[in-house]
Short mmCIF file of C-alpha atoms in Angstrom, two decimals:
data_model
loop_
_atom_site.label_atom_id
_atom_site.label_comp_id
_atom_site.label_asym_id
_atom_site.label_seq_id
_atom_site.Cartn_x
_atom_site.Cartn_y
_atom_site.Cartn_z
CA MET R 1 -20.40 -17.60 -40.62
CA ILE R 2 -20.83 -15.06 -43.43
CA PHE R 3 -23.48 -12.39 -43.06
CA ASP R 4 -25.28 -10.53 -45.86
CA ASN R 5 -25.72 -13.69 -47.87
CA TRP R 6 -29.44 -13.76 -48.50
CA THR R 7 -31.86 -12.41 -51.06
CA GLY R 8 -34.81 -11.24 -48.95
CA GLY R 9 -35.44 -9.13 -45.86
CA TRP R 10 -34.04 -5.63 -45.60
CA PHE R 11 -31.62 -6.41 -48.42
CA SER R 12 -34.51 -6.26 -50.92
CA TRP R 13 -34.94 -2.50 -50.45
CA THR R 14 -31.95 -1.76 -52.69
CA ARG R 15 -32.78 0.05 -55.93
CA GLN R 16 -31.67 -2.76 -58.20
CA SER R 17 -33.07 -4.46 -61.29
CA ASP R 18 -31.76 -6.55 -64.17
CA SER R 19 -33.13 -4.06 -66.69
CA MET R 20 -31.33 -1.15 -65.00
CA LEU R 21 -28.04 -3.05 -65.07
CA ARG R 22 -28.56 -3.97 -68.73
CA ASN R 23 -29.30 -0.38 -69.71
CA VAL R 24 -26.42 1.21 -67.83
CA GLU R 25 -24.01 -1.39 -69.23
CA LYS R 26 -25.23 -0.56 -72.73
CA GLN R 27 -24.59 3.14 -72.11
CA ILE R 28 -21.00 2.42 -71.07
CA LEU R 29 -20.33 0.13 -74.04
CA SER R 30 -21.67 2.78 -76.44
CA CYS R 31 -18.21 4.38 -76.34
CA ILE R 32 -16.70 1.34 -78.08
CA LYS R 33 -16.08 1.88 -81.80
CA THR R 34 -15.58 -1.79 -82.67
CA ALA R 35 -18.68 -3.83 -83.48
CA TYR R 36 -19.48 -6.26 -80.70
CA LYS R 37 -21.88 -9.00 -79.71
CA ARG R 38 -23.44 -9.52 -76.26
CA PHE R 39 -24.85 -12.88 -75.27
CA TYR R 40 -25.32 -15.42 -72.50
CA VAL R 41 -23.38 -18.68 -72.52
CA ASP R 42 -25.14 -21.56 -70.80
CA ILE R 43 -22.52 -23.53 -68.84
CA GLY R 44 -24.90 -25.96 -67.14
CA SER R 45 -24.84 -26.90 -63.47
CA VAL R 46 -21.27 -25.93 -62.52
CA VAL R 47 -22.39 -24.37 -59.23
CA GLY R 48 -26.13 -23.76 -59.54
CA GLN R 49 -28.81 -25.60 -61.52
CA SER R 50 -28.40 -23.72 -64.78
CA ASP R 51 -25.53 -21.24 -64.70
CA LYS R 52 -25.07 -18.64 -67.41
CA ILE R 53 -22.08 -16.43 -68.18
CA TRP R 54 -22.70 -12.96 -69.65
CA THR R 55 -20.26 -12.37 -72.50
CA ILE R 56 -19.16 -9.72 -74.98
CA SER R 57 -17.12 -10.58 -78.07
CA LEU R 58 -15.32 -8.33 -80.56
CA ASN R 59 -13.57 -9.13 -83.84
CA ASP R 60 -14.34 -12.82 -83.36
CA GLU R 61 -13.77 -13.61 -87.05
CA SER R 62 -10.05 -12.86 -86.80
CA ASN R 63 -7.76 -15.90 -87.05
CA LYS R 64 -5.40 -14.57 -84.37
CA THR R 65 -5.33 -16.17 -80.94
CA PRO R 66 -8.26 -14.81 -78.88
CA LEU R 67 -7.75 -12.70 -75.79
CA VAL R 68 -10.07 -13.49 -72.86
CA LEU R 69 -10.56 -10.93 -70.06
CA LEU R 70 -11.48 -11.73 -66.44
CA HIS R 71 -12.38 -8.74 -64.24
CA GLY R 72 -11.73 -8.22 -60.53
CA MET R 73 -13.92 -8.40 -57.43
CA GLY R 74 -17.10 -6.33 -57.61
CA ALA R 75 -16.51 -5.30 -61.22
CA GLY R 76 -18.10 -6.20 -64.55
CA LEU R 77 -17.09 -6.53 -68.19
CA ALA R 78 -18.15 -2.98 -69.12
CA LEU R 79 -15.30 -1.53 -67.04
CA TRP R 80 -12.86 -2.78 -69.72
CA CYS R 81 -14.22 -0.13 -72.13
CA PRO R 82 -10.92 1.88 -72.20
CA ASN R 83 -9.13 -1.23 -73.50
CA LEU R 84 -11.50 -3.14 -75.78
CA ASP R 85 -10.97 -1.19 -79.02
CA ALA R 86 -7.18 -1.41 -78.75
CA PHE R 87 -7.25 -5.14 -78.03
CA ALA R 88 -9.82 -5.94 -80.72
CA ALA R 89 -7.79 -4.13 -83.39
CA THR R 90 -5.45 -7.11 -83.60
CA ARG R 91 -7.42 -10.20 -82.50
CA PRO R 92 -10.68 -11.64 -81.18
CA VAL R 93 -11.53 -10.41 -77.70
CA TYR R 94 -13.92 -11.96 -75.19
CA ALA R 95 -14.82 -10.33 -71.87
CA ILE R 96 -17.10 -12.04 -69.38
CA ASP R 97 -18.87 -11.29 -66.14
CA LEU R 98 -17.40 -13.88 -63.80
CA LEU R 99 -19.93 -16.31 -62.35
CA GLY R 100 -21.54 -14.58 -59.37
CA PHE R 101 -20.88 -11.04 -60.68
CA GLY R 102 -22.45 -8.56 -63.09
CA ARG R 103 -25.14 -10.05 -65.30
CA SER R 104 -23.97 -13.65 -64.93
CA SER R 105 -25.83 -16.16 -62.75
CA ARG R 106 -25.49 -15.79 -58.99
CA PRO R 107 -25.46 -19.30 -57.51
CA LYS R 108 -24.52 -20.22 -53.97
CA PHE R 109 -20.83 -21.18 -53.98
CA ALA R 110 -19.18 -23.66 -51.61
CA SER R 111 -18.04 -22.54 -48.16
CA ASP R 112 -14.53 -23.99 -48.60
CA ALA R 113 -11.79 -21.91 -50.28
CA THR R 114 -10.37 -24.81 -52.31
CA LYS R 115 -13.81 -25.75 -53.60
CA VAL R 116 -14.69 -22.14 -54.47
CA GLU R 117 -11.50 -21.82 -56.50
CA ALA R 118 -12.29 -25.07 -58.33
CA GLN R 119 -15.85 -23.91 -59.05
CA TRP R 120 -14.63 -20.68 -60.63
CA VAL R 121 -12.05 -22.56 -62.69
CA GLU R 122 -14.66 -25.01 -63.96
CA SER R 123 -17.05 -22.17 -64.82
CA VAL R 124 -14.36 -20.67 -67.08
CA GLU R 125 -13.64 -24.07 -68.63
CA GLU R 126 -17.29 -24.81 -69.34
CA TRP R 127 -17.62 -21.34 -70.85
CA ARG R 128 -14.61 -22.08 -73.10
CA ARG R 129 -16.15 -25.34 -74.29
CA GLU R 130 -19.44 -23.69 -75.13
CA VAL R 131 -17.77 -20.81 -76.98
CA ASN R 132 -15.53 -23.39 -78.70
CA LEU R 133 -12.12 -21.81 -78.13
CA SER R 134 -9.33 -24.35 -78.40
CA GLU R 135 -6.70 -22.01 -76.96
CA PHE R 136 -6.43 -18.39 -75.93
CA ILE R 137 -4.44 -15.69 -74.17
CA LEU R 138 -5.87 -15.19 -70.68
CA LEU R 139 -5.77 -11.80 -68.95
CA GLY R 140 -7.01 -11.41 -65.39
CA HIS R 141 -7.15 -8.34 -63.17
CA SER R 142 -6.99 -8.64 -59.35
CA LEU R 143 -9.28 -11.56 -58.39
CA GLY R 144 -9.49 -12.34 -62.11
CA GLY R 145 -5.71 -12.80 -62.08
CA TYR R 146 -6.02 -15.33 -59.26
CA ILE R 147 -8.71 -17.27 -61.14
CA ALA R 148 -6.77 -17.06 -64.40
CA THR R 149 -3.67 -18.52 -62.74
CA ALA R 150 -5.67 -21.34 -61.15
CA TYR R 151 -7.21 -22.05 -64.57
CA ALA R 152 -3.79 -22.14 -66.27
CA MET R 153 -2.61 -24.67 -63.66
CA LYS R 154 -5.60 -26.94 -64.28
CA TYR R 155 -5.82 -26.53 -68.06
CA PRO R 156 -2.30 -25.71 -69.32
CA ASP R 157 -3.07 -26.81 -72.90
CA ARG R 158 -5.70 -24.11 -73.26
CA VAL R 159 -3.69 -21.05 -72.17
CA ARG R 160 -1.02 -19.82 -74.58
CA HIS R 161 -0.02 -16.76 -72.55
CA LEU R 162 -1.04 -15.70 -69.05
CA ILE R 163 -1.26 -11.95 -68.42
CA LEU R 164 -1.74 -10.83 -64.81
CA ALA R 165 -2.84 -7.25 -64.18
CA ASP R 166 -2.11 -6.33 -60.57
CA PRO R 167 -3.13 -9.83 -59.46
CA TRP R 168 -4.59 -10.53 -56.04
CA GLY R 169 -3.88 -13.57 -53.89
CA PHE R 170 -0.30 -14.43 -54.80
CA VAL R 171 1.84 -13.72 -51.75
CA GLU R 172 1.30 -14.85 -48.19
CA LYS R 173 -0.10 -12.49 -45.58
CA PRO R 174 2.74 -11.07 -43.43
CA GLN R 175 2.52 -12.08 -39.78
CA ASN R 176 3.14 -8.51 -38.65
CA VAL R 177 0.97 -6.82 -41.28
CA TYR R 178 -0.39 -4.11 -38.96
CA GLU R 179 3.06 -3.21 -37.67
CA LYS R 180 4.59 -3.35 -41.16
CA TYR R 181 2.16 -0.78 -42.54
CA ASN R 182 1.80 1.28 -39.30
CA VAL R 183 -1.95 0.70 -39.17
CA PRO R 184 -3.68 2.78 -36.45
CA LEU R 185 -5.42 0.99 -33.59
CA TRP R 186 -8.89 2.14 -34.67
CA VAL R 187 -8.37 0.66 -38.14
CA LYS R 188 -7.44 -2.67 -36.56
CA ALA R 189 -10.64 -2.57 -34.52
CA VAL R 190 -12.77 -1.81 -37.58
CA ALA R 191 -11.05 -4.58 -39.56
CA VAL R 192 -11.89 -7.12 -36.86
CA ALA R 193 -15.48 -5.89 -36.58
CA VAL R 194 -16.27 -6.14 -40.31
CA GLN R 195 -14.34 -9.35 -40.99
CA PRO R 196 -17.50 -11.56 -40.90
CA LEU R 197 -19.18 -9.31 -43.48
CA ASN R 198 -18.94 -9.45 -47.24
CA PRO R 199 -16.61 -6.75 -48.62
CA LEU R 200 -19.36 -4.63 -50.21
CA TRP R 201 -22.04 -5.08 -47.57
CA ALA R 202 -22.23 -1.31 -47.02
CA VAL R 203 -23.39 -0.73 -50.61
CA ARG R 204 -26.44 -2.88 -49.96
CA ALA R 205 -26.95 -1.63 -46.42
CA ALA R 206 -27.21 1.91 -47.83
CA GLY R 207 -30.22 0.86 -49.91
CA PRO R 208 -31.23 3.57 -52.43
CA ALA R 209 -28.23 5.65 -51.29
CA GLY R 210 -25.83 2.92 -52.44
CA LYS R 211 -25.09 4.63 -55.74
CA TRP R 212 -24.24 7.87 -53.90
CA LEU R 213 -21.97 5.90 -51.55
CA VAL R 214 -20.10 4.32 -54.46
CA GLY R 215 -19.57 7.71 -56.08
CA LYS R 216 -18.38 9.37 -52.87
CA THR R 217 -16.09 6.52 -51.84
CA ARG R 218 -14.18 6.33 -55.14
CA PRO R 219 -14.87 9.48 -57.18
CA ASP R 220 -11.48 9.08 -58.87
CA ILE R 221 -12.63 5.96 -60.70
CA SER R 222 -15.62 7.69 -62.25
CA ARG R 223 -13.57 10.71 -63.28
CA LYS R 224 -11.10 8.54 -65.18
CA TYR R 225 -13.92 7.28 -67.41
CA LEU R 226 -14.90 10.84 -68.48
CA LYS R 227 -12.56 10.53 -71.46
CA TYR R 228 -14.77 7.74 -72.78
CA ILE R 229 -18.21 8.44 -71.30
CA PRO R 230 -19.44 12.05 -70.94
CA ASP R 231 -21.79 11.18 -68.06
CA ALA R 232 -19.27 8.88 -66.35
CA GLU R 233 -19.66 10.49 -62.92
CA THR R 234 -23.30 9.38 -62.96
CA ILE R 235 -23.15 6.22 -65.07
CA ILE R 236 -20.11 4.47 -63.55
CA PRO R 237 -21.34 4.63 -59.91
CA GLU R 238 -24.73 3.41 -61.15
CA TYR R 239 -23.09 0.47 -62.95
CA ILE R 240 -20.94 -0.50 -59.96
CA TYR R 241 -23.96 -0.16 -57.69
CA GLN R 242 -26.18 -2.28 -59.94
CA CYS R 243 -23.44 -4.93 -60.17
CA ASN R 244 -23.15 -5.15 -56.39
CA SER R 245 -26.63 -4.48 -55.03
CA GLN R 246 -27.83 -7.89 -56.15
CA THR R 247 -27.40 -11.19 -54.31
CA PRO R 248 -23.71 -11.16 -53.24
CA SER R 249 -22.90 -14.53 -54.80
CA GLY R 250 -19.41 -13.93 -56.21
CA GLU R 251 -18.68 -11.52 -53.40
CA SER R 252 -19.44 -14.22 -50.81
CA ALA R 253 -17.23 -16.62 -52.76
CA PHE R 254 -14.41 -14.06 -52.65
CA HIS R 255 -14.98 -13.71 -48.91
CA THR R 256 -14.44 -17.48 -48.64
CA LEU R 257 -11.17 -17.21 -50.57
CA MET R 258 -9.78 -14.23 -48.71
CA GLN R 259 -7.82 -13.72 -45.54
CA SER R 260 -8.24 -10.10 -44.36
CA PHE R 261 -9.26 -8.93 -47.86
CA GLY R 262 -5.73 -8.27 -49.11
CA TRP R 263 -4.56 -11.87 -49.06
CA ALA R 264 -5.77 -15.32 -50.04
CA LYS R 265 -6.15 -18.29 -47.71
CA ASN R 266 -4.39 -20.40 -50.35
CA PRO R 267 -1.87 -18.00 -51.92
CA MET R 268 -0.40 -18.86 -55.30
CA VAL R 269 3.16 -18.49 -54.04
CA HIS R 270 3.04 -22.02 -52.62
CA ARG R 271 2.08 -23.68 -55.92
CA LEU R 272 3.72 -21.77 -58.73
CA ASP R 273 5.52 -25.00 -59.62
CA LYS R 274 2.17 -26.22 -60.98
CA LEU R 275 2.34 -23.65 -63.76
CA ASP R 276 3.74 -25.05 -67.01
CA PRO R 277 7.39 -23.88 -67.07
CA ASN R 278 7.04 -23.17 -70.80
CA LEU R 279 3.96 -20.97 -70.34
CA PRO R 280 4.77 -17.29 -70.94
CA VAL R 281 3.58 -15.14 -68.04
CA THR R 282 3.41 -11.34 -68.12
CA VAL R 283 2.80 -9.36 -64.92
CA LEU R 284 1.65 -5.73 -65.13
CA TYR R 285 1.14 -3.83 -61.91
CA GLY R 286 0.77 -0.26 -60.80
CA ALA R 287 3.55 1.38 -58.85
CA ARG R 288 0.97 2.90 -56.46
CA SER R 289 -1.20 -0.19 -56.01
CA TRP R 290 -2.37 -1.35 -52.58
CA VAL R 291 -1.89 -4.98 -53.66
CA ASP R 292 1.44 -6.49 -52.59
CA ASN R 293 3.60 -5.90 -55.65
CA THR R 294 6.19 -8.60 -54.95
CA THR R 295 4.26 -10.97 -57.24
CA GLY R 296 6.54 -10.19 -60.17
CA GLN R 297 9.63 -10.81 -58.08
CA VAL R 298 8.26 -14.12 -56.79
CA LEU R 299 7.45 -15.27 -60.32
CA THR R 300 10.85 -14.34 -61.73
CA GLU R 301 12.59 -16.14 -58.86
CA GLN R 302 10.60 -19.35 -59.29
CA ARG R 303 10.22 -19.51 -63.08
CA ARG R 304 12.35 -19.41 -66.22
CA SER R 305 13.45 -15.84 -66.86
CA ASP R 306 12.82 -16.11 -70.61
CA LYS R 307 9.18 -17.03 -69.94
CA THR R 308 8.40 -14.38 -67.31
CA TYR R 309 7.93 -10.68 -68.04
CA VAL R 310 7.32 -8.02 -65.39
CA GLN R 311 6.36 -4.42 -66.06
CA VAL R 312 5.74 -1.74 -63.44
CA ILE R 313 3.52 1.08 -64.67
CA ASN R 314 4.44 4.32 -62.93
CA GLY R 315 1.60 6.54 -61.82
CA ALA R 316 -0.89 3.67 -61.84
CA GLY R 317 -2.67 2.16 -58.87
CA HIS R 318 -4.55 -1.10 -58.54
CA HIS R 319 -6.87 -0.31 -61.48
CA VAL R 320 -3.90 -0.30 -63.80
CA TYR R 321 -6.05 -0.83 -66.92
CA LEU R 322 -7.88 2.43 -66.14
CA ASP R 323 -5.20 4.55 -64.49
CA LYS R 324 -2.82 4.37 -67.47
CA PRO R 325 -4.89 2.77 -70.25
CA GLU R 326 -2.60 3.68 -73.16
CA LEU R 327 0.46 2.15 -71.50
CA PHE R 328 -1.53 -0.83 -70.26
CA ASN R 329 -2.91 -1.51 -73.74
CA LYS R 330 0.57 -1.19 -75.23
CA TYR R 331 2.08 -3.73 -72.83
CA VAL R 332 -0.81 -6.16 -73.26
CA LEU R 333 -0.52 -6.01 -77.06
CA GLU R 334 3.23 -6.54 -76.82
CA ALA R 335 2.64 -9.57 -74.61
CA CYS R 336 0.15 -10.94 -77.13
CA SER R 337 2.56 -10.41 -80.03
CA ARG R 338 5.32 -12.27 -78.18
CA PHE R 339 3.12 -15.31 -78.44
CA ASP R 340 1.83 -14.65 -81.96
CA GLU R 341 5.25 -14.37 -83.62
CA PRO R 342 6.54 -17.88 -82.84
CA ARG R 343 3.06 -19.27 -83.42
CA LEU R 344 2.76 -17.68 -86.86
CA LYS R 345 6.20 -19.01 -87.76
CA THR R 346 5.15 -22.50 -86.74
CA MET R 347 1.94 -22.20 -88.76
CA SER R 348 3.95 -21.11 -91.82
CA ASP R 349 6.30 -24.06 -91.39
CA ASP R 350 3.34 -26.40 -91.12
CA LYS R 351 1.79 -25.00 -94.29
CA ALA R 352 5.09 -25.36 -96.16
CA ALA R 353 5.40 -28.98 -95.07
CA GLU R 354 1.80 -29.58 -96.07
CA ALA R 355 2.44 -28.08 -99.53
CA GLU R 356 5.46 -30.34 -100.04
CA GLU R 357 3.42 -33.36 -99.03
CA THR R 358 0.63 -32.42 -101.46
CA ALA R 359 3.12 -31.89 -104.31
CA ALA R 360 4.64 -35.32 -103.71
CA THR R 361 1.35 -37.22 -103.96
CA ASP R 362 0.33 -39.10 -107.12
CA ASP R 363 -3.26 -37.91 -106.84
CA PRO R 364 -3.66 -34.52 -108.56
CA SER R 365 -7.21 -33.99 -107.33
CA PRO R 366 -7.73 -31.09 -104.89
CA THR R 367 -8.02 -31.89 -101.21
CA SER R 368 -10.37 -30.15 -98.80
CA ARG R 369 -9.28 -30.05 -95.19
CA ALA R 370 -11.36 -29.11 -92.15
CA THR R 371 -9.63 -27.56 -89.18
CA SER R 372 -11.01 -26.83 -85.74
#
């Protein structure tokens, strides 16, 4: 049984509203120099009756392969603000609020881990169809990395390059996890006590003090946004609070997927063979992250070495995109260019062949050709 999974009762005393979330998101995105569009994408009844995915797009007229961003648990698309300008300088960029998070719809997910994973994958696929992207580079952070990998397994023809930023849910939970990390007895007791609860239940339990709790629990996150947002120490806790004081739809779905928060019930390590062996995969993780960082090693052991790239970013923790944004942006752009170069060569070869074919025809009239 999962507690804190309702919309009424004492939960309703939280200081939350859609308009507040919209306004604080707009304040964060005001630091972006690139022109952008914000819109809902109707994906139909993937989980609920009429699910919608909140989306931001930048430089969408570029003919380069688009980059799609999937955030982690409890986050929202605005937290990519240190990265969006750099990414959009070279290609179209799409960032979404995952179904159940941020400003996207908050339906009731299944209570089975396999079904929850499938629901998230299908929500991304239906979003892709509606946005009309034939193929793209997919970047996922933490939980977003887990979903991105599951998507690439199900729809290999759509993903041209998979980029995993400190991904969650890859390795199996160690049997002696408490002994391995020398966890004190009181921490074990607390872990057992809160296991039935959703991960961010305390934010909602705090009611109007939830924003203060977010700021006090992780003041380091807010401070790192000061470079981009002058009032970050006020705005970022407000944004995270507004994202997570609503119905805990995606959070409950994550609870269904997880085993003791740090691990997945169905870790990716047991099914990496389902990834297309020709799919390039780049793994970026922080040297100081709390997430098990053996993911890169596991991938390089089980996949072709020329299709797997692993980069450790020193000085970065789990929020690698924020802790060292310049380095993170650099490595992501390099990963994207590794795909673009052979693709552009192929496109040039195709155009050359097409020109030869046109020159050889007896019909001198011009030909118009539609491409999707």
